[in-house]
Amino acid sequence: MYIVIRKYKSADPEQVMHKINEGFVAIISRTPGFIDYYVFQDSTDNVIVVNMFDGEASGQASNEIAKKWVDENISHLYAGPPEIFQGEAGVAQ
């Protein structure tokens, strides 16, 4: 399993999460190799997105899909590009 985590800074994380739920989840879930998707707001108003895929190629592709969707739909709600953390899962159940 390959995990991609994106951390975005936003002045309006609730609006970001609403827009993601409305539009992006349906897109990313159709990506070949998709396993799961989570989004949450942390205690400092960052929006954290966690994606799981069956391999690195799918995870890497998700970065491009996310960038395009964010640029077209919600870039105005973010304070710059995300921090991205990604890699093969070392432990899975």
Tab-separated table of C-alpha atoms in Angstrom:
chain	number	residue	atom	x	y	z
A	1	MET	CA	0.000	0.000	0.000
A	2	TYR	CA	1.238	3.479	-0.915
A	3	ILE	CA	0.184	6.461	1.206
A	4	VAL	CA	0.113	10.114	0.145
A	5	ILE	CA	-0.500	12.824	2.749
A	6	ARG	CA	-1.003	16.450	1.760
A	7	LYS	CA	-0.998	19.244	4.339
A	8	TYR	CA	-2.564	22.534	3.273
A	9	LYS	CA	-2.740	25.827	5.167
A	10	SER	CA	-6.136	27.484	4.870
A	11	ALA	CA	-7.976	30.420	6.368
A	12	ASP	CA	-11.270	28.551	5.779
A	13	PRO	CA	-10.719	24.817	6.351
A	14	GLU	CA	-14.431	24.086	6.750
A	15	GLN	CA	-15.146	25.476	3.271
A	16	VAL	CA	-12.210	23.486	1.856
A	17	MET	CA	-13.519	20.259	3.371
A	18	HIS	CA	-17.023	20.986	2.056
A	19	LYS	CA	-15.720	21.595	-1.481
A	20	ILE	CA	-13.563	18.447	-1.356
A	21	ASN	CA	-16.577	16.400	-0.288
A	22	GLU	CA	-18.714	17.930	-3.029
A	23	GLY	CA	-16.310	17.564	-5.921
A	24	PHE	CA	-12.970	15.901	-5.401
A	25	VAL	CA	-13.825	12.652	-3.622
A	26	ALA	CA	-15.734	11.328	-6.645
A	27	ILE	CA	-12.777	12.124	-8.910
A	28	ILE	CA	-10.002	10.637	-6.781
A	29	SER	CA	-11.990	7.504	-5.973
A	30	ARG	CA	-12.051	6.638	-9.704
A	31	THR	CA	-8.249	6.707	-9.906
A	32	PRO	CA	-6.867	3.248	-10.754
A	33	GLY	CA	-5.367	1.693	-7.620
A	34	PHE	CA	-7.425	3.842	-5.243
A	35	ILE	CA	-8.032	2.296	-1.819
A	36	ASP	CA	-9.189	5.029	0.570
A	37	TYR	CA	-9.369	8.782	1.185
A	38	TYR	CA	-9.630	10.834	4.378
A	39	VAL	CA	-9.608	14.564	5.037
A	40	PHE	CA	-9.589	16.368	8.359
A	41	GLN	CA	-8.838	19.700	9.988
A	42	ASP	CA	-6.104	19.732	12.617
A	43	SER	CA	-5.954	21.961	15.697
A	44	THR	CA	-4.095	24.722	13.815
A	45	ASP	CA	-6.590	24.919	10.902
A	46	ASN	CA	-4.496	22.923	8.485
A	47	VAL	CA	-6.391	20.666	6.119
A	48	ILE	CA	-4.799	17.209	6.080
A	49	VAL	CA	-5.600	14.813	3.253
A	50	VAL	CA	-4.665	11.118	3.479
A	51	ASN	CA	-4.874	8.955	0.336
A	52	MET	CA	-4.162	5.234	0.078
A	53	PHE	CA	-3.370	3.415	-3.154
A	54	ASP	CA	-2.252	-0.051	-4.181
A	55	GLY	CA	1.113	1.184	-5.452
A	56	GLU	CA	3.473	4.082	-6.025
A	57	ALA	CA	2.353	4.825	-9.597
A	58	SER	CA	-1.236	5.380	-8.449
A	59	GLY	CA	-0.101	7.509	-5.526
A	60	GLN	CA	2.086	9.661	-7.750
A	61	ALA	CA	-0.759	10.077	-10.243
A	62	SER	CA	-2.996	11.296	-7.431
A	63	ASN	CA	-0.654	14.233	-6.811
A	64	GLU	CA	-1.214	15.493	-10.355
A	65	ILE	CA	-4.965	14.913	-10.169
A	66	ALA	CA	-5.163	16.780	-6.852
A	67	LYS	CA	-3.022	19.678	-8.083
A	68	LYS	CA	-5.180	20.171	-11.168
A	69	TRP	CA	-8.442	20.031	-9.201
A	70	VAL	CA	-7.167	22.363	-6.460
A	71	ASP	CA	-5.852	24.866	-9.038
A	72	GLU	CA	-9.209	24.894	-10.830
A	73	ASN	CA	-11.518	24.862	-7.806
A	74	ILE	CA	-10.126	25.914	-4.432
A	75	SER	CA	-6.635	27.376	-4.772
A	76	HIS	CA	-7.982	30.709	-3.486
A	77	LEU	CA	-8.743	28.998	-0.154
A	78	TYR	CA	-5.140	27.878	0.379
A	79	ALA	CA	-2.073	29.815	1.494
A	80	GLY	CA	0.388	28.259	-0.952
A	81	PRO	CA	1.141	24.746	-2.147
A	82	PRO	CA	0.771	21.746	0.156
A	83	GLU	CA	3.461	19.896	2.016
A	84	ILE	CA	3.425	16.363	0.603
A	85	PHE	CA	4.525	13.237	2.447
A	86	GLN	CA	4.409	9.899	0.631
A	87	GLY	CA	5.754	6.393	0.679
A	88	GLU	CA	5.097	2.697	0.982
A	89	ALA	CA	3.260	1.672	4.146
A	90	GLY	CA	5.563	-0.228	6.472
A	91	VAL	CA	2.807	-1.778	8.545
A	92	ALA	CA	-0.723	-2.572	7.406
A	93	GLN	CA	-3.539	-4.667	8.801
